[in-house]
Amino acid sequence: MAVIADRCPEIEVTVVDLNQARIDAWNDADLSRLPVYEPGLDAVVGRARGRNLQFSTAVEESIAAADMVFISVNTPTKTKGLGAGQASDLRWVEACARTVAEAATGHTIVVEKSTLPVRTAAAIQTILEAAQRDDRGRSFTVLSNPEFLAEGTAIGDLEAPDRVLIGGDDAGSIDALAQIYGNWVPAERILRTNLWSSELSKLTANAFLAQRISSINSIAAFCEATGADVREVARAIGTDSRIGPKFLQAGPGFGGSCFQKDILNLVYLCRHFGLPEVADYWESVVALNTWQQHRISRLVVEKLFGTVTGKRLAVLGFAFKADTNDTREAPAIRICRDLLEEGAQLAIHDPKVSSTQIARDLQIEASPHTDALSGTGNWAMADTIEQAVVGADAVLILTEWTHYRSLNWQALGDLMRRPAWVFDARAVADPQQVKASGLNLWRVGDGEG
Ligand code: UGA
């Protein structure tokens, strides 16, 4: 919404939320304190806020004044009830549809921006149609306009998207939304489909991207077993123009709020529509991802003589990828939990993630390092990499922060307890340098390591 406001100064954009604290944070005069860390977002908000971009808790009034309403609430995986663990929880989407049905005036175009299961638009339409039948002369159309931005590169993705997808059956409404994007997106990149294709394309795009990561991670494990190097294999296959070079980076598995959630949702829908083989096929992408994370924690334990109890391990990176403070489904969570279960003492460093967030994710409060071989795992935040590494038996690199690419391994190695290991799950450290400093090295997908 900030990018739309930035690119279309003649359009009034109001972002509403029921949460006053959240809205206050978006209105914070200090742009470095916006609630989401995303490179370039502060500048965009700085340009548009107060001009044609407002953040407000006046939900009903803003809907009443709007020609177009974007439903952009989250749709997490259900944790209980029908479809628990797979289906998307649509309670917030439905609540929004009902609020719009109540508060809208005149003709309102309702745009699904949230990632939704196929045919959700039908439910939204039904709720809005019921409202249309009162005598207030209102009318509604529903469009699907899924978002393809990735975190960390969101502003660039929005400013120069590969494509914008608009699904719907009312040509006038589609044109109205296409016109907004047309202010900065070339017309040939604005794709029009029916509602169901648009909803399904979003799930499918994420499923294909995640599938590539599981595919390359499966080959990474095979490389380690056979002496091949997954980066060489990725380069060799990526030069085939039909395969392409992107999304072939082996690592600790995909994290983030979308891939796992969207695939599980797809799996749930396939089962619902009587396609168990299709469901099993996509479910295996998630299973391989979970396996990869446990595989890494297992091999750390194995390399450290079969036990990490009481050992200090430095964890570099907790975010699910670089350039974000988001930790949802981060591979670090599963790997750290496994190691805590084994009684390890973790010193965790991340340039953007707070210790409160890590405590929430690990479901254990941070506590100071103890040497006791009590078997109880502990973790503490390290403000610097040196602080994390001092006295450690191993360093695990779990996020590819740029900073971790050029570490001085000679100096860091001197701070560690020997024999010491570097487990580089992102393959960002210079292998020659690590080995030259007398450290043992495991790199994802490196059969010679
Ligand atoms: C993903 C999609 O890339 C976006 O197109 C989509 O809009 C978004 O989900 C969404 O549905 O909201 P995002 O989760 O922000 O975006 O991040 P990605 O860059 O896709 O990375 C996801 C995970 O895959 C990260 O943990 C990343 O480290 C991992 N990854 C990515 C790899 O392990 N290897 C790769 O080659 C690429």
Short mmCIF file of C-alpha atoms in Angstrom, two decimals, residues 45-309:
data_model
loop_
_atom_site.label_atom_id
_atom_site.label_comp_id
_atom_site.label_asym_id
_atom_site.label_seq_id
_atom_site.Cartn_x
_atom_site.Cartn_y
_atom_site.Cartn_z
CA VAL A 45 6.71 5.53 3.85
CA GLY A 46 8.63 8.73 4.54
CA ARG A 47 7.69 10.14 1.12
CA ALA A 48 4.01 9.21 1.15
CA ARG A 49 2.92 9.30 4.79
CA GLY A 50 0.90 12.37 5.68
CA ARG A 51 0.58 13.20 1.96
CA ASN A 52 -1.70 10.51 0.50
CA LEU A 53 -0.86 7.64 2.86
CA GLN A 54 -2.47 7.46 6.30
CA PHE A 55 -2.37 4.82 9.02
CA SER A 56 -5.49 4.76 11.13
CA THR A 57 -7.73 2.72 13.43
CA ALA A 58 -10.86 4.31 11.97
CA VAL A 59 -11.82 1.08 10.22
CA GLU A 60 -15.50 1.66 9.43
CA GLU A 61 -15.13 5.31 8.39
CA SER A 62 -12.25 4.46 6.07
CA ILE A 63 -14.19 1.60 4.44
CA ALA A 64 -17.22 3.86 4.01
CA ALA A 65 -15.08 6.41 2.20
CA ALA A 66 -13.27 3.87 -0.01
CA ASP A 67 -13.91 2.92 -3.65
CA MET A 68 -11.63 -0.09 -3.27
CA VAL A 69 -10.81 -2.17 -0.19
CA PHE A 70 -7.82 -4.54 -0.05
CA ILE A 71 -8.22 -7.39 2.42
CA SER A 72 -4.66 -7.98 3.60
CA VAL A 73 -4.98 -9.95 6.83
CA ASN A 74 -3.03 -13.09 7.57
CA THR A 75 -4.28 -16.58 6.84
CA PRO A 76 -2.16 -18.85 9.04
CA THR A 77 -2.44 -22.63 9.14
CA LYS A 78 -5.29 -23.77 11.42
CA THR A 79 -4.04 -25.16 14.70
CA LYS A 80 -7.24 -26.93 15.73
CA GLY A 81 -10.52 -28.21 14.37
CA LEU A 82 -11.25 -29.34 10.84
CA GLY A 83 -8.08 -29.33 8.70
CA ALA A 84 -5.83 -28.50 11.69
CA GLY A 85 -2.16 -28.39 10.65
CA GLN A 86 -2.99 -27.91 6.96
CA ALA A 87 -6.01 -25.78 6.10
CA SER A 88 -5.80 -21.98 6.24
CA ASP A 89 -7.55 -20.21 9.06
CA LEU A 90 -9.97 -17.85 7.36
CA ARG A 91 -11.54 -16.26 10.42
CA TRP A 92 -9.88 -12.88 9.85
CA VAL A 93 -10.74 -12.81 6.16
CA GLU A 94 -14.36 -13.52 6.94
CA ALA A 95 -14.41 -10.91 9.71
CA CYS A 96 -13.05 -8.36 7.22
CA ALA A 97 -15.66 -9.30 4.61
CA ARG A 98 -18.39 -8.81 7.21
CA THR A 99 -16.98 -5.45 8.31
CA VAL A 100 -16.80 -4.32 4.68
CA ALA A 101 -20.36 -5.58 4.10
CA GLU A 102 -21.53 -3.49 7.05
CA ALA A 103 -19.54 -0.30 6.54
CA ALA A 104 -19.21 0.16 2.76
CA THR A 105 -21.21 2.77 0.86
CA GLY A 106 -21.97 3.07 -2.89
CA HIS A 107 -20.06 0.65 -5.14
CA THR A 108 -17.03 -1.01 -3.56
CA ILE A 109 -14.42 -3.19 -5.22
CA VAL A 110 -13.13 -5.71 -2.70
CA VAL A 111 -9.66 -7.02 -3.50
CA GLU A 112 -8.31 -10.23 -1.98
CA LYS A 113 -4.67 -9.45 -1.30
CA SER A 114 -4.18 -12.11 1.38
CA THR A 115 -3.08 -15.53 0.11
CA LEU A 116 -6.24 -17.59 0.10
CA PRO A 117 -7.42 -21.10 -0.67
CA VAL A 118 -9.04 -21.54 -4.06
CA ARG A 119 -12.70 -20.48 -4.10
CA THR A 120 -12.48 -18.21 -1.05
CA ALA A 121 -13.78 -15.40 -3.22
CA ALA A 122 -17.07 -17.30 -3.39
CA ALA A 123 -17.49 -17.00 0.39
CA ILE A 124 -16.59 -13.31 0.35
CA GLN A 125 -19.00 -12.74 -2.55
CA THR A 126 -21.83 -14.50 -0.70
CA ILE A 127 -21.34 -12.34 2.40
CA LEU A 128 -21.24 -9.18 0.31
CA GLU A 129 -24.26 -10.21 -1.78
CA ALA A 130 -26.30 -10.66 1.39
CA ALA A 131 -25.41 -7.07 2.33
CA GLN A 132 -26.31 -5.88 -1.16
CA ARG A 133 -29.88 -7.01 -0.61
CA ASP A 134 -30.60 -4.37 2.06
CA ASP A 135 -32.10 -1.07 0.92
CA ARG A 136 -28.95 1.05 1.16
CA GLY A 137 -28.26 0.84 -2.58
CA ARG A 138 -24.82 -0.66 -2.21
CA SER A 139 -23.02 -2.97 -4.62
CA PHE A 140 -19.79 -4.97 -4.57
CA THR A 141 -17.41 -6.77 -6.89
CA VAL A 142 -14.62 -9.10 -5.77
CA LEU A 143 -11.16 -9.34 -7.34
CA SER A 144 -8.20 -11.56 -6.53
CA ASN A 145 -4.84 -9.79 -6.66
CA PRO A 146 -2.26 -12.02 -4.96
CA GLU A 147 1.09 -10.61 -3.92
CA PHE A 148 4.35 -12.14 -5.15
CA LEU A 149 6.89 -9.97 -3.31
CA ALA A 150 9.59 -11.67 -1.26
CA GLU A 151 10.76 -10.30 2.07
CA GLY A 152 14.04 -8.46 2.02
CA THR A 153 13.50 -7.44 -1.61
CA ALA A 154 9.88 -6.33 -1.22
CA ILE A 155 10.27 -2.76 -2.43
CA GLY A 156 12.19 -3.74 -5.58
CA ASP A 157 9.73 -6.59 -6.24
CA LEU A 158 6.81 -4.16 -5.99
CA GLU A 159 8.42 -1.42 -8.04
CA ALA A 160 9.46 -3.74 -10.86
CA PRO A 161 7.28 -6.86 -10.59
CA ASP A 162 7.68 -9.82 -12.98
CA ARG A 163 3.91 -9.67 -13.23
CA VAL A 164 0.80 -8.39 -11.50
CA LEU A 165 -2.07 -10.85 -11.45
CA ILE A 166 -5.69 -9.73 -11.36
CA GLY A 167 -8.46 -12.32 -11.25
CA GLY A 168 -12.13 -11.49 -11.54
CA ASP A 169 -15.22 -11.61 -13.68
CA ASP A 170 -16.11 -7.94 -13.84
CA ALA A 171 -14.11 -6.23 -16.60
CA GLY A 172 -14.74 -2.73 -15.25
CA SER A 173 -13.38 -3.59 -11.80
CA ILE A 174 -10.37 -5.36 -13.30
CA ASP A 175 -9.66 -2.26 -15.41
CA ALA A 176 -9.91 -0.01 -12.35
CA LEU A 177 -7.27 -2.03 -10.50
CA ALA A 178 -5.12 -2.48 -13.61
CA GLN A 179 -5.15 1.29 -14.04
CA ILE A 180 -3.63 1.78 -10.58
CA TYR A 181 -0.75 -0.62 -11.33
CA GLY A 182 -0.52 0.89 -14.81
CA ASN A 183 0.98 3.99 -13.17
CA TRP A 184 4.30 2.16 -12.98
CA VAL A 185 3.92 -1.41 -14.28
CA PRO A 186 4.09 -2.01 -18.08
CA ALA A 187 0.71 -3.15 -19.44
CA GLU A 188 2.06 -6.49 -20.73
CA ARG A 189 3.02 -7.44 -17.18
CA ILE A 190 -0.52 -7.07 -15.87
CA LEU A 191 -2.15 -10.48 -16.31
CA ARG A 192 -5.90 -11.01 -16.18
CA THR A 193 -7.48 -14.35 -15.27
CA ASN A 194 -10.63 -15.68 -13.71
CA LEU A 195 -10.92 -15.59 -9.92
CA TRP A 196 -10.07 -19.23 -9.29
CA SER A 197 -7.00 -19.26 -11.54
CA SER A 198 -5.68 -16.20 -9.76
CA GLU A 199 -6.17 -17.68 -6.29
CA LEU A 200 -4.62 -20.98 -7.38
CA SER A 201 -1.68 -19.35 -9.20
CA LYS A 202 -0.48 -17.86 -5.94
CA LEU A 203 -0.44 -21.25 -4.17
CA THR A 204 1.13 -22.88 -7.23
CA ALA A 205 3.91 -20.30 -7.58
CA ASN A 206 4.93 -20.82 -3.96
CA ALA A 207 4.64 -24.60 -4.28
CA PHE A 208 6.94 -24.61 -7.35
CA LEU A 209 9.50 -22.34 -5.67
CA ALA A 210 9.54 -24.45 -2.51
CA GLN A 211 9.77 -27.61 -4.59
CA ARG A 212 12.96 -26.33 -6.20
CA ILE A 213 14.50 -25.77 -2.78
CA SER A 214 13.57 -29.25 -1.58
CA SER A 215 14.87 -30.69 -4.85
CA ILE A 216 18.26 -29.00 -4.53
CA ASN A 217 18.47 -29.85 -0.81
CA SER A 218 17.83 -33.51 -1.58
CA ILE A 219 20.67 -33.38 -4.11
CA ALA A 220 22.86 -31.56 -1.54
CA ALA A 221 22.57 -34.55 0.79
CA PHE A 222 23.41 -36.85 -2.12
CA CYS A 223 26.44 -34.69 -3.00
CA GLU A 224 27.72 -35.00 0.54
CA ALA A 225 27.44 -38.77 0.28
CA THR A 226 29.19 -39.03 -3.08
CA GLY A 227 31.91 -36.36 -3.23
CA ALA A 228 30.03 -34.03 -5.59
CA ASP A 229 29.50 -30.33 -4.86
CA VAL A 230 25.92 -29.07 -5.00
CA ARG A 231 27.00 -25.59 -6.16
CA GLU A 232 28.71 -27.11 -9.18
CA VAL A 233 25.66 -29.24 -9.87
CA ALA A 234 23.38 -26.21 -9.48
CA ARG A 235 25.52 -24.22 -11.90
CA ALA A 236 25.57 -27.07 -14.38
CA ILE A 237 21.81 -27.56 -14.39
CA GLY A 238 20.99 -23.85 -13.97
CA THR A 239 22.59 -23.00 -17.30
CA ASP A 240 19.93 -25.10 -19.02
CA SER A 241 17.56 -22.29 -20.00
CA ARG A 242 14.59 -24.54 -19.29
CA ILE A 243 15.69 -24.96 -15.67
CA GLY A 244 17.22 -21.51 -15.04
CA PRO A 245 19.69 -20.51 -12.32
CA LYS A 246 17.43 -19.06 -9.61
CA PHE A 247 16.24 -20.75 -6.42
CA LEU A 248 18.88 -23.47 -6.57
CA GLN A 249 20.70 -22.45 -3.41
CA ALA A 250 21.04 -25.42 -1.07
CA GLY A 251 20.63 -24.52 2.59
CA PRO A 252 18.98 -25.41 5.87
CA GLY A 253 15.60 -25.61 4.17
CA PHE A 254 13.02 -22.96 3.42
CA GLY A 255 11.42 -20.90 6.15
CA GLY A 256 9.13 -17.92 6.07
CA SER A 257 5.45 -17.51 6.61
CA CYS A 258 4.38 -18.68 3.18
CA PHE A 259 5.93 -21.76 1.59
CA GLN A 260 5.01 -24.36 4.17
CA LYS A 261 1.62 -22.80 4.90
CA ASP A 262 0.67 -22.54 1.23
CA ILE A 263 1.80 -26.05 0.32
CA LEU A 264 -0.05 -27.56 3.27
CA ASN A 265 -3.08 -25.63 2.20
CA LEU A 266 -2.72 -27.02 -1.32
CA VAL A 267 -2.34 -30.51 0.15
CA TYR A 268 -5.50 -30.05 2.18
CA LEU A 269 -7.46 -28.83 -0.83
CA CYS A 270 -6.23 -31.69 -3.04
CA ARG A 271 -7.39 -34.23 -0.45
CA HIS A 272 -10.68 -32.37 -0.13
CA PHE A 273 -11.20 -32.56 -3.88
CA GLY A 274 -10.43 -36.31 -3.94
CA LEU A 275 -6.85 -36.15 -5.26
CA PRO A 276 -4.78 -38.00 -2.62
CA GLU A 277 -1.86 -38.75 -5.01
CA VAL A 278 -1.51 -35.05 -5.85
CA ALA A 279 -1.70 -34.21 -2.14
CA ASP A 280 1.04 -36.75 -1.30
CA TYR A 281 3.27 -35.39 -4.06
CA TRP A 282 3.20 -31.83 -2.67
CA GLU A 283 3.35 -32.96 0.94
CA SER A 284 6.71 -34.62 0.26
CA VAL A 285 8.18 -31.16 -0.50
CA VAL A 286 7.46 -30.11 3.10
CA ALA A 287 8.59 -33.49 4.50
CA LEU A 288 11.98 -33.18 2.75
CA ASN A 289 12.36 -29.65 4.15
CA THR A 290 11.71 -30.80 7.72
CA TRP A 291 14.10 -33.71 7.22
CA GLN A 292 16.86 -31.37 6.01
CA GLN A 293 16.63 -29.34 9.22
CA HIS A 294 16.77 -32.39 11.49
CA ARG A 295 19.58 -33.79 9.34
CA ILE A 296 21.69 -30.71 10.08
CA SER A 297 21.17 -30.84 13.85
CA ARG A 298 21.89 -34.57 13.79
CA LEU A 299 25.15 -34.16 11.95
CA VAL A 300 26.29 -31.42 14.34
CA VAL A 301 25.83 -33.85 17.22
CA GLU A 302 27.59 -36.66 15.33
CA LYS A 303 30.63 -34.55 14.39
CA LEU A 304 30.99 -33.32 17.98
CA PHE A 305 31.72 -36.87 19.21
CA GLY A 306 28.06 -37.80 19.55
CA THR A 307 27.25 -35.31 22.29
CA VAL A 308 26.65 -31.57 22.59
CA THR A 309 25.53 -31.69 26.22
#
